[in-house]
Tab-separated table of N, CA and C in Angstrom:
chain	number	residue	atom	x	y	z
A	236	GLY	N	20.566	-56.716	31.345
A	236	GLY	CA	19.530	-58.132	32.018
A	236	GLY	C	19.474	-59.448	32.953
A	237	ALA	N	19.110	-60.063	33.133
A	237	ALA	CA	18.457	-61.637	33.413
A	237	ALA	C	19.237	-61.596	31.900
A	238	SER	N	20.041	-63.311	31.398
A	238	SER	CA	20.006	-63.617	30.499
A	238	SER	C	19.953	-65.441	31.095
A	239	GLN	N	19.866	-66.386	30.096
A	239	GLN	CA	20.316	-68.092	29.889
A	239	GLN	C	19.367	-68.236	31.544
A	240	VAL	N	18.139	-68.029	31.817
A	240	VAL	CA	17.910	-68.609	33.189
A	240	VAL	C	16.575	-69.544	32.963
A	241	VAL	N	16.099	-70.297	33.759
A	241	VAL	CA	16.173	-71.682	33.603
A	241	VAL	C	14.784	-72.440	35.266
A	242	ARG	N	13.751	-71.829	35.179
A	242	ARG	CA	13.754	-72.087	36.211
A	242	ARG	C	13.121	-73.648	35.542
A	243	LEU	N	13.002	-75.049	37.126
A	243	LEU	CA	12.265	-76.108	36.516
A	243	LEU	C	11.135	-76.169	38.790
A	244	GLY	N	10.650	-76.709	38.113
A	244	GLY	CA	10.252	-77.443	39.515
A	244	GLY	C	8.102	-77.607	39.156
A	245	PRO	N	8.084	-78.525	40.604
A	245	PRO	CA	6.584	-78.277	40.252
A	245	PRO	C	5.241	-77.513	40.491
A	246	GLY	N	5.272	-76.574	41.669
A	246	GLY	CA	4.900	-75.789	42.122
A	246	GLY	C	4.745	-74.813	42.760
A	247	PHE	N	4.063	-73.576	42.683
A	247	PHE	CA	3.940	-72.882	44.062
A	247	PHE	C	3.329	-71.881	44.657
A	248	THR	N	2.664	-71.438	45.978
A	248	THR	CA	1.610	-70.693	45.949
A	248	THR	C	2.005	-69.536	47.290
A	249	ASN	N	1.939	-68.710	46.854
A	249	ASN	CA	2.275	-67.514	48.100
A	249	ASN	C	1.587	-66.018	47.829
A	250	SER	N	0.383	-65.727	47.328
A	250	SER	CA	0.177	-64.035	47.108
A	250	SER	C	0.918	-62.995	47.455
A	251	ASP	N	2.013	-62.766	47.903
A	251	ASP	CA	3.244	-62.467	48.395
A	251	ASP	C	4.537	-62.550	46.523
A	252	PHE	N	4.714	-63.735	45.968
A	252	PHE	CA	4.735	-63.441	45.159
A	252	PHE	C	4.605	-63.640	43.358
A	253	SER	N	5.054	-63.812	42.643
A	253	SER	CA	5.381	-63.537	41.232
A	253	SER	C	6.601	-63.728	40.498
A	254	ILE	N	6.116	-64.099	39.216
A	254	ILE	CA	7.109	-63.854	38.425
A	254	ILE	C	7.588	-62.483	37.480
A	255	TYR	N	8.809	-61.809	36.962
A	255	TYR	CA	8.292	-60.886	36.745
A	255	TYR	C	9.201	-60.012	36.067
A	256	THR	N	9.396	-59.248	35.065
A	256	THR	CA	10.176	-58.855	34.406
A	256	THR	C	10.166	-57.413	34.405
A	257	THR	N	10.767	-56.134	34.414
A	257	THR	CA	10.044	-54.652	34.871
A	257	THR	C	10.329	-54.444	32.226
A	258	LEU	N	9.377	-53.954	32.604
A	258	LEU	CA	9.147	-53.132	31.460
A	258	LEU	C	10.260	-51.497	30.865
A	259	GLN	N	10.579	-51.242	29.525
A	259	GLN	CA	12.055	-50.476	29.699
A	259	GLN	C	11.332	-50.544	28.307
A	260	SER	N	12.740	-49.553	27.763
A	260	SER	CA	12.456	-49.551	26.576
A	260	SER	C	14.180	-50.789	25.319
A	261	THR	N	15.007	-50.615	26.295
A	261	THR	CA	15.307	-52.086	25.953
A	261	THR	C	14.997	-53.313	26.712
A	262	ALA	N	15.588	-54.593	25.683
A	262	ALA	CA	15.671	-55.872	26.684
A	262	ALA	C	15.866	-55.823	27.786
A	263	SER	N	15.157	-56.617	28.955
A	263	SER	CA	15.279	-56.481	30.030
A	263	SER	C	15.727	-57.985	30.969
A	264	ALA	N	15.732	-59.108	30.021
A	264	ALA	CA	15.203	-60.161	30.104
A	264	ALA	C	15.979	-60.931	29.082
A	265	THR	N	16.255	-62.490	28.922
A	265	THR	CA	16.726	-62.159	27.434
A	265	THR	C	17.120	-63.533	27.829
A	266	ASN	N	16.752	-64.820	26.219
A	266	ASN	CA	16.752	-65.929	26.440
A	266	ASN	C	16.909	-66.812	27.410
A	267	PHE	N	15.991	-67.274	28.839
A	267	PHE	CA	15.098	-67.842	29.330
A	267	PHE	C	14.149	-68.569	28.867
A	268	VAL	N	14.403	-69.990	29.809
A	268	VAL	CA	13.494	-70.297	29.587
A	268	VAL	C	12.420	-70.946	31.463
A	269	LEU	N	11.071	-70.714	31.475
A	269	LEU	CA	10.655	-71.239	32.233
A	269	LEU	C	9.434	-72.146	31.856
A	270	LYS	N	10.545	-73.406	33.147
A	270	LYS	CA	8.807	-74.649	32.038
A	270	LYS	C	8.975	-75.446	33.551
A	271	ASP	N	7.507	-76.354	33.713
A	271	ASP	CA	6.758	-77.345	33.838
A	271	ASP	C	6.819	-76.649	35.925
A	272	PHE	N	5.977	-76.096	35.833
A	272	PHE	CA	5.474	-75.482	37.586
A	272	PHE	C	3.913	-75.392	37.070
A	273	THR	N	3.543	-74.764	38.286
A	273	THR	CA	1.907	-74.348	38.571
A	273	THR	C	2.333	-73.450	38.948
A	274	ILE	N	1.490	-72.168	39.142
A	274	ILE	CA	1.601	-70.910	40.244
A	274	ILE	C	-0.036	-70.957	40.702
A	275	LYS	N	-0.465	-70.300	41.828
A	275	LYS	CA	-2.059	-70.083	42.158
A	275	LYS	C	-1.588	-68.201	43.197
A	276	ASN	N	-2.952	-68.170	42.604
A	276	ASN	CA	-3.316	-66.933	43.586
A	276	ASN	C	-1.776	-66.452	43.951
A	277	SER	N	-0.886	-65.979	43.209
A	277	SER	CA	0.106	-65.307	43.610
A	277	SER	C	0.225	-63.032	43.681
A	278	GLY	N	-1.330	-62.821	43.805
A	278	GLY	CA	-1.485	-61.530	43.790
A	278	GLY	C	-1.395	-60.571	42.245
A	279	VAL	N	-1.430	-59.280	41.477
A	279	VAL	CA	-2.414	-58.728	40.571
A	279	VAL	C	-1.455	-59.551	39.146
A	280	TYR	N	-0.224	-60.266	38.900
A	280	TYR	CA	-0.613	-61.029	38.020
A	280	TYR	C	0.492	-62.083	38.527
A	281	ASN	N	0.939	-63.533	37.342
A	281	ASN	CA	0.791	-64.002	38.542
A	281	ASN	C	2.518	-64.356	37.811
A	282	ILE	N	2.338	-64.321	36.118
A	282	ILE	CA	3.369	-64.075	35.896
A	282	ILE	C	3.691	-63.616	34.869
A	283	ASP	N	4.380	-62.050	35.078
A	283	ASP	CA	4.286	-60.566	34.400
A	283	ASP	C	5.798	-60.415	33.655
A	284	LEU	N	5.771	-60.684	32.094
A	284	LEU	CA	6.708	-60.468	31.791
A	284	LEU	C	6.907	-59.014	31.311
A	285	GLY	N	7.728	-58.126	30.543
A	285	GLY	CA	8.709	-57.371	30.139
A	285	GLY	C	8.683	-56.759	29.312
A	286	SER	N	9.549	-55.775	28.353
A	286	SER	CA	10.840	-56.092	28.158
A	286	SER	C	11.785	-57.582	28.009
A	287	ALA	N	11.001	-58.994	27.218
A	287	ALA	CA	11.939	-59.932	27.582
A	287	ALA	C	11.978	-60.380	26.384
A	288	ASP	N	13.005	-61.256	25.517
A	288	ASP	CA	13.352	-61.507	24.820
A	288	ASP	C	13.543	-62.876	24.303
A	289	PHE	N	12.991	-63.236	23.405
A	289	PHE	CA	13.908	-65.669	23.682
A	289	PHE	C	13.994	-65.611	24.150
A	290	PHE	N	12.595	-65.801	25.252
A	290	PHE	CA	12.166	-66.988	25.843
A	290	PHE	C	11.136	-68.227	25.433
A	291	THR	N	11.365	-69.343	26.012
A	291	THR	CA	9.937	-70.083	26.134
A	291	THR	C	9.233	-69.939	26.984
A	292	LEU	N	7.865	-70.376	26.981
A	292	LEU	CA	7.790	-70.340	28.348
A	292	LEU	C	6.864	-71.911	27.939
A	293	GLU	N	7.305	-72.097	29.451
A	293	GLU	CA	6.443	-74.357	28.517
A	293	GLU	C	6.105	-74.737	29.562
A	294	ASN	N	4.445	-76.051	29.733
A	294	ASN	CA	3.688	-76.443	30.228
A	294	ASN	C	4.010	-75.506	31.790
A	295	ILE	N	3.479	-74.715	32.044
A	295	ILE	CA	3.313	-73.266	32.764
A	295	ILE	C	1.565	-73.340	33.296
A	296	ILE	N	0.746	-73.925	34.398
A	296	ILE	CA	-0.592	-73.551	34.690
A	296	ILE	C	0.008	-72.367	35.690
A	297	SER	N	-0.991	-71.709	35.398
A	297	SER	CA	-1.417	-70.800	36.317
A	297	SER	C	-2.837	-69.636	36.612
A	298	THR	N	-3.501	-70.216	37.705
A	298	THR	CA	-4.686	-69.733	38.255
A	298	THR	C	-4.519	-68.690	39.179
A	299	GLY	N	-5.377	-68.342	39.443
A	299	GLY	CA	-6.146	-67.482	40.513
A	299	GLY	C	-5.461	-66.034	40.356
A	300	ALA	N	-5.059	-66.035	39.747
A	300	ALA	CA	-4.547	-64.280	40.077
A	300	ALA	C	-5.147	-62.489	39.937
A	301	ASN	N	-5.228	-62.215	40.602
A	301	ASN	CA	-6.072	-60.672	41.151
A	301	ASN	C	-6.786	-60.169	40.133
A	302	ASN	N	-5.352	-60.397	38.795
A	302	ASN	CA	-5.575	-59.661	36.890
A	302	ASN	C	-5.481	-60.343	35.590
A	303	SER	N	-4.256	-60.836	35.258
A	303	SER	CA	-4.269	-61.597	34.611
A	303	SER	C	-3.482	-62.652	34.524
A	304	ASN	N	-3.620	-63.756	34.482
A	304	ASN	CA	-2.277	-64.863	34.918
A	304	ASN	C	-0.814	-64.914	34.537
A	305	PHE	N	-1.049	-64.207	32.711
A	305	PHE	CA	-0.164	-64.091	32.286
A	305	PHE	C	-0.660	-62.662	31.872
A	306	ARG	N	0.595	-61.789	31.704
A	306	ARG	CA	0.894	-60.372	31.299
A	306	ARG	C	1.966	-60.383	30.690
A	307	ILE	N	1.848	-60.152	28.943
A	307	ILE	CA	3.173	-59.648	28.182
A	307	ILE	C	3.208	-58.574	27.583
A	308	GLN	N	4.397	-57.197	27.798
A	308	GLN	CA	3.642	-56.558	27.940
A	308	GLN	C	5.032	-56.076	26.329
A	309	GLY	N	5.457	-55.623	25.658
A	309	GLY	CA	7.102	-55.582	24.773
A	309	GLY	C	7.843	-56.316	25.136
A	310	CYS	N	7.428	-57.669	24.547
A	310	CYS	CA	8.249	-58.794	24.308
A	310	CYS	C	8.213	-59.200	23.378
A	311	GLN	N	9.935	-59.509	22.541
A	311	GLN	CA	9.837	-59.978	21.351
A	311	GLN	C	10.331	-61.263	21.508
A	312	ASN	N	9.833	-62.594	20.287
A	312	ASN	CA	11.014	-63.439	20.089
A	312	ASN	C	10.287	-64.954	20.974
A	313	PHE	N	9.084	-64.799	21.583
A	313	PHE	CA	9.125	-65.435	22.489
A	313	PHE	C	8.185	-66.694	21.114
A	314	LEU	N	7.865	-67.719	22.575
A	314	LEU	CA	7.095	-69.101	22.396
A	314	LEU	C	6.837	-69.421	23.596
A	315	VAL	N	5.428	-69.841	23.935
A	315	VAL	CA	4.869	-70.497	24.832
A	315	VAL	C	3.672	-71.266	24.182
A	316	TYR	N	4.250	-72.635	25.685
A	316	TYR	CA	3.998	-73.833	24.325
A	316	TYR	C	3.682	-74.387	25.711
A	317	ASN	N	2.136	-75.033	25.557
A	317	ASN	CA	1.436	-75.444	26.516
A	317	ASN	C	1.382	-75.167	27.389
A	318	CYS	N	0.551	-74.347	28.192
A	318	CYS	CA	0.805	-73.124	29.312
A	318	CYS	C	-0.803	-72.988	29.266
A	319	ALA	N	-1.152	-72.979	30.851
A	319	ALA	CA	-2.581	-72.654	30.379
A	319	ALA	C	-3.148	-71.772	31.814
A	320	GLY	N	-3.839	-70.762	30.947
A	320	GLY	CA	-4.171	-69.353	32.848
A	320	GLY	C	-5.424	-69.848	32.577
A	321	ASN	N	-5.531	-69.791	33.961
A	321	ASN	CA	-7.559	-70.352	34.521
A	321	ASN	C	-7.896	-69.681	35.878
A	322	SER	N	-9.147	-69.493	35.655
A	322	SER	CA	-9.701	-68.797	36.841
A	322	SER	C	-9.000	-67.504	37.452
A	323	SER	N	-8.504	-66.611	36.143
A	323	SER	CA	-8.022	-65.355	36.677
A	323	SER	C	-9.658	-64.641	37.192
A	324	VAL	N	-8.680	-63.820	38.828
A	324	VAL	CA	-10.250	-63.356	39.452
A	324	VAL	C	-10.331	-61.130	38.693
A	325	GLY	N	-9.438	-61.398	37.771
A	325	GLY	CA	-10.244	-59.780	37.374
A	325	GLY	C	-9.974	-59.556	36.495
A	326	GLU	N	-9.433	-59.932	34.722
A	326	GLU	CA	-9.064	-59.777	33.923
A	326	GLU	C	-9.220	-61.368	33.354
A	327	SER	N	-7.832	-61.980	32.888
A	327	SER	CA	-7.804	-62.840	31.559
A	327	SER	C	-6.701	-63.663	31.958
A	328	GLY	N	-6.994	-64.919	30.962
A	328	GLY	CA	-6.200	-66.150	31.321
A	328	GLY	C	-4.213	-65.540	31.038
A	329	PHE	N	-4.920	-64.681	29.551
A	329	PHE	CA	-3.369	-64.387	28.341
A	329	PHE	C	-3.607	-63.068	28.899
A	330	ALA	N	-3.091	-61.700	28.774
A	330	ALA	CA	-3.280	-60.787	28.713
A	330	ALA	C	-1.928	-60.252	27.790
A	331	PHE	N	-1.704	-59.086	26.484
A	331	PHE	CA	-0.275	-58.764	26.101
A	331	PHE	C	-1.315	-57.495	25.795
A	332	GLY	N	-0.348	-56.605	26.026
A	332	GLY	CA	0.008	-55.624	25.711
A	332	GLY	C	1.298	-54.470	25.010
A	333	GLY	N	0.902	-53.911	23.589
A	333	GLY	CA	1.872	-52.380	23.394
A	333	GLY	C	2.413	-52.013	24.955
A	334	ASN	N	3.010	-50.191	24.503
A	334	ASN	CA	3.343	-50.025	24.768
A	334	ASN	C	3.952	-49.002	24.089
A	335	ASN	N	4.858	-47.461	24.343
A	335	ASN	CA	4.702	-46.301	24.176
A	335	ASN	C	6.119	-46.630	23.989
A	336	THR	N	7.039	-47.555	24.489
A	336	THR	CA	8.794	-48.234	24.979
A	336	THR	C	8.710	-49.052	23.931
A	337	ARG	N	7.538	-50.134	23.463
A	337	ARG	CA	8.392	-50.660	23.240
A	337	ARG	C	7.554	-51.467	22.147
A	338	LEU	N	7.269	-52.435	21.204
A	338	LEU	CA	6.337	-53.662	20.163
A	338	LEU	C	6.676	-54.378	21.207
A	339	THR	N	5.090	-55.623	20.784
A	339	THR	CA	5.374	-57.440	20.964
A	339	THR	C	5.590	-57.461	19.756
A	340	GLN	N	6.083	-58.039	19.658
A	340	GLN	CA	6.461	-59.352	18.305
A	340	GLN	C	6.523	-60.389	18.140
A	341	LYS	N	6.871	-61.081	16.768
A	341	LYS	CA	7.537	-62.533	16.315
A	341	LYS	C	7.413	-63.073	17.781
A	342	PHE	N	5.574	-64.007	18.093
A	342	PHE	CA	5.842	-65.355	19.097
A	342	PHE	C	4.909	-65.840	18.492
A	343	SER	N	4.760	-66.818	19.207
A	343	SER	CA	3.636	-67.818	18.625
A	343	SER	C	3.288	-68.769	20.283
A	344	PHE	N	2.100	-68.885	20.399
A	344	PHE	CA	1.266	-69.854	21.296
A	344	PHE	C	1.254	-71.076	21.104
A	345	ILE	N	1.267	-72.050	21.382
A	345	ILE	CA	1.056	-72.515	20.710
A	345	ILE	C	-0.154	-74.014	21.959
A	346	ASN	N	-0.971	-75.468	21.800
A	346	ASN	CA	-2.234	-75.846	22.530
A	346	ASN	C	-1.798	-74.556	23.800
A	347	CYS	N	-1.919	-73.735	24.221
A	347	CYS	CA	-1.930	-73.375	25.441
A	347	CYS	C	-4.052	-72.804	25.265
A	348	ILE	N	-4.254	-73.191	26.269
A	348	ILE	CA	-5.722	-73.065	27.423
A	348	ILE	C	-6.037	-71.962	27.983
A	349	SER	N	-7.017	-70.855	27.871
A	349	SER	CA	-7.801	-70.174	29.184
A	349	SER	C	-9.071	-70.690	28.887
A	350	GLU	N	-8.662	-71.051	29.917
A	350	GLU	CA	-10.487	-71.013	30.543
A	350	GLU	C	-11.019	-69.832	31.791
A	351	THR	N	-12.437	-70.280	32.541
A	351	THR	CA	-13.094	-70.006	33.273
A	351	THR	C	-12.202	-68.300	33.799
A	352	ASN	N	-11.669	-67.393	33.230
A	352	ASN	CA	-11.150	-66.039	33.514
A	352	ASN	C	-12.532	-65.231	33.522
A	353	ASN	N	-12.301	-64.502	34.140
A	353	ASN	CA	-13.339	-62.569	35.078
A	353	ASN	C	-13.635	-62.259	33.503
A	354	GLN	N	-12.440	-62.424	32.561
A	354	GLN	CA	-12.807	-61.277	31.537
A	354	GLN	C	-12.363	-62.547	30.304
A	355	SER	N	-11.903	-61.705	29.251
A	355	SER	CA	-10.865	-63.469	27.917
A	355	SER	C	-9.974	-63.869	28.156
A	356	GLY	N	-10.709	-64.911	27.427
A	356	GLY	CA	-10.091	-66.149	27.576
A	356	GLY	C	-7.538	-65.272	26.944
A	357	PHE	N	-7.703	-65.107	25.995
A	357	PHE	CA	-6.686	-64.948	25.457
A	357	PHE	C	-7.552	-63.085	24.917
A	358	ASP	N	-6.488	-62.305	25.429
A	358	ASP	CA	-6.596	-60.756	24.935
A	358	ASP	C	-5.614	-59.834	24.313
A	359	VAL	N	-5.195	-59.192	23.205
A	359	VAL	CA	-4.467	-59.296	22.308
A	359	VAL	C	-5.166	-57.765	22.384
A	360	ASP	N	-3.860	-55.746	23.311
A	360	ASP	CA	-4.385	-55.084	22.954
A	360	ASP	C	-4.013	-53.947	21.945
A	361	ALA	N	-3.034	-54.076	20.935
A	361	ALA	CA	-2.308	-53.410	20.301
A	361	ALA	C	-3.186	-51.346	20.877
A	362	ASN	N	-1.384	-50.856	21.551
A	362	ASN	CA	-2.407	-49.069	21.937
A	362	ASN	C	-1.246	-48.971	20.658
A	363	SER	N	-1.445	-47.486	20.376
A	363	SER	CA	-1.042	-46.615	19.626
A	363	SER	C	0.330	-46.357	18.788
A	364	ASN	N	0.550	-47.057	17.919
A	364	ASN	CA	1.872	-47.212	17.078
A	364	ASN	C	2.050	-48.413	17.357
A	365	ASP	N	1.503	-49.432	17.597
A	365	ASP	CA	2.092	-50.317	18.607
A	365	ASP	C	1.416	-51.652	17.128
A	366	MET	N	2.342	-52.640	16.817
A	366	MET	CA	2.296	-53.589	16.120
A	366	MET	C	2.525	-55.232	16.263
A	367	PHE	N	2.368	-55.339	16.069
A	367	PHE	CA	1.724	-57.522	17.228
A	367	PHE	C	2.039	-57.976	15.547
A	368	TYR	N	3.318	-58.969	15.918
A	368	TYR	CA	2.505	-60.088	14.670
A	368	TYR	C	3.024	-61.284	15.309
A	369	GLY	N	1.751	-62.623	15.377
A	369	GLY	CA	2.629	-63.248	15.912
A	369	GLY	C	1.416	-64.658	15.695
A	370	SER	N	1.221	-65.301	16.494
A	370	SER	CA	0.146	-67.372	16.058
A	370	SER	C	-0.333	-67.870	16.825
A	371	PHE	N	-1.291	-68.106	16.696
A	371	PHE	CA	-1.487	-68.621	17.551
A	371	PHE	C	-2.135	-70.113	16.750
A	372	VAL	N	-2.216	-71.030	17.494
A	372	VAL	CA	-1.962	-73.393	17.390
A	372	VAL	C	-2.650	-73.171	17.459
A	373	GLY	N	-3.706	-74.230	17.455
A	373	GLY	CA	-3.817	-75.042	18.265
A	373	GLY	C	-4.261	-74.085	19.724
A	374	CYS	N	-4.924	-73.377	20.165
A	374	CYS	CA	-5.258	-72.796	21.443
A	374	CYS	C	-6.604	-72.394	22.078
A	375	ARG	N	-7.237	-73.450	22.753
A	375	ARG	CA	-8.798	-73.473	23.067
A	375	ARG	C	-8.945	-71.680	24.526
A	376	ALA	N	-9.837	-71.333	24.210
A	376	ALA	CA	-10.205	-70.773	25.439
A	376	ALA	C	-12.051	-71.061	25.511
A	377	SER	N	-12.563	-71.436	26.705
A	377	SER	CA	-14.004	-71.529	26.615
A	377	SER	C	-14.042	-71.320	28.480
A	378	SER	N	-15.179	-70.794	28.083
A	378	SER	CA	-15.901	-70.568	29.717
A	378	SER	C	-15.289	-69.342	30.029
A	379	ASN	N	-15.174	-68.212	29.682
A	379	ASN	CA	-14.438	-67.061	29.933
A	379	ASN	C	-15.851	-65.681	29.648
A	380	SER	N	-15.502	-65.008	30.987
A	380	SER	CA	-16.069	-64.446	30.939
A	380	SER	C	-17.217	-63.257	29.393
A	381	ILE	N	-16.227	-62.829	29.000
A	381	ILE	CA	-15.954	-61.934	28.489
A	381	ILE	C	-16.089	-62.681	26.485
A	382	ASP	N	-15.005	-62.555	25.998
A	382	ASP	CA	-14.722	-63.432	24.612
A	382	ASP	C	-13.399	-63.921	25.260
A	383	GLY	N	-13.668	-65.288	23.634
A	383	GLY	CA	-12.830	-65.812	24.065
A	383	GLY	C	-11.377	-65.255	23.267
A	384	PHE	N	-11.656	-65.380	22.545
A	384	PHE	CA	-10.329	-64.226	22.151
A	384	PHE	C	-10.345	-62.653	21.333
A	385	ASN	N	-9.854	-61.865	21.708
A	385	ASN	CA	-10.479	-60.818	21.599
A	385	ASN	C	-9.451	-59.710	21.270
A	386	PHE	N	-9.537	-59.509	19.901
A	386	PHE	CA	-7.783	-58.515	19.448
A	386	PHE	C	-8.425	-56.877	18.927
A	387	ARG	N	-7.941	-56.035	20.147
A	387	ARG	CA	-9.141	-54.424	19.509
A	387	ARG	C	-7.060	-54.081	19.039
A	388	ALA	N	-7.202	-52.917	18.119
A	388	ALA	CA	-6.204	-51.538	18.031
A	388	ALA	C	-6.685	-50.794	17.720
A	389	THR	N	-5.951	-49.891	18.581
A	389	THR	CA	-6.346	-47.985	18.130
A	389	THR	C	-5.499	-47.999	17.081
A	390	SER	N	-5.692	-46.436	16.823
A	390	SER	CA	-5.539	-45.722	15.563
A	390	SER	C	-3.824	-45.883	15.705
A	391	GLY	N	-2.831	-45.845	14.339
A	391	GLY	CA	-1.736	-46.245	14.293
A	391	GLY	C	-1.595	-47.125	14.371
A	392	SER	N	-1.596	-48.916	15.281
A	392	SER	CA	-1.635	-49.964	15.712
A	392	SER	C	-2.025	-50.612	14.171
A	393	ALA	N	-1.203	-51.619	14.505
A	393	ALA	CA	-1.425	-53.018	13.627
A	393	ALA	C	-1.249	-54.270	13.645
A	394	LEU	N	-2.141	-55.505	14.077
A	394	LEU	CA	-2.301	-56.311	14.311
A	394	LEU	C	-2.201	-57.468	12.987
A	395	ASP	N	-1.132	-58.027	13.002
A	395	ASP	CA	-0.997	-59.732	12.262
A	395	ASP	C	-0.690	-60.619	12.770
A	396	THR	N	-1.583	-61.309	13.354
A	396	THR	CA	-1.967	-62.470	13.558
A	396	THR	C	-2.662	-63.318	12.992
A	397	THR	N	-1.928	-64.756	13.536
A	397	THR	CA	-2.542	-65.847	13.307
A	397	THR	C	-3.503	-66.584	13.597
A	398	LEU	N	-4.538	-67.301	14.011
A	398	LEU	CA	-4.713	-68.005	13.920
A	398	LEU	C	-5.414	-69.247	13.416
A	399	VAL	N	-4.616	-70.786	14.116
A	399	VAL	CA	-5.116	-71.625	13.431
A	399	VAL	C	-5.796	-73.421	14.443
A	400	ASN	N	-6.494	-73.523	13.526
A	400	ASN	CA	-7.042	-74.910	14.901
A	400	ASN	C	-6.633	-74.199	16.262
A	401	CYS	N	-8.006	-73.297	16.440
A	401	CYS	CA	-7.870	-72.738	17.494
A	401	CYS	C	-9.234	-72.423	17.586
A	402	ILE	N	-10.126	-72.918	18.972
A	402	ILE	CA	-11.045	-72.935	19.220
A	402	ILE	C	-12.000	-72.256	20.520
A	403	ALA	N	-12.757	-71.279	20.447
A	403	ALA	CA	-13.524	-70.027	21.142
A	403	ALA	C	-15.032	-71.017	22.018
A	404	ASN	N	-15.101	-71.433	22.831
A	404	ASN	CA	-16.311	-72.165	22.658
A	404	ASN	C	-17.232	-72.376	24.022
A	405	SER	N	-17.746	-71.488	24.229
A	405	SER	CA	-19.182	-71.438	25.934
A	405	SER	C	-18.354	-69.792	26.177
A	406	ASN	N	-17.853	-69.263	25.752
A	406	ASN	CA	-17.655	-67.395	26.245
A	406	ASN	C	-18.613	-66.758	26.343
A	407	SER	N	-18.780	-65.813	26.855
A	407	SER	CA	-20.276	-64.748	27.346
A	407	SER	C	-20.395	-63.828	25.988
């Protein structure tokens, strides 16, 4: 898979472009940084990461996705810092899902904002046999159509998630 990738830049808008990695049983991308850009209206998911490890997302603004602005599945050992997922048309600002192939675990979200999304601000969905270990520090979810922070787990799943100084305000 890809490794040691760095994407820096001011911004882009394109309905045919998004950033993604492929979901599989082993890491498809490792050791990369995406930072300092804005992505708008780029189709289903603006940023869709599956099976990526040891990465950092920093100072990214993602708006107007047809589904979720950020979707992270089966990823491990990552940091999301000072990112915003706003105004998704379909679902959440940040969506985290496990799958039957790979766990999502060992993550931190620091100072992230999720506002005015069609569903939840931060949506964590642990499917069967998934385990989530992570933290949210100083994150804010406001004016989303459902929940600010939505955590759910099915049978055989576990959520070991910490929220510190997070705020949920004016969500439906």
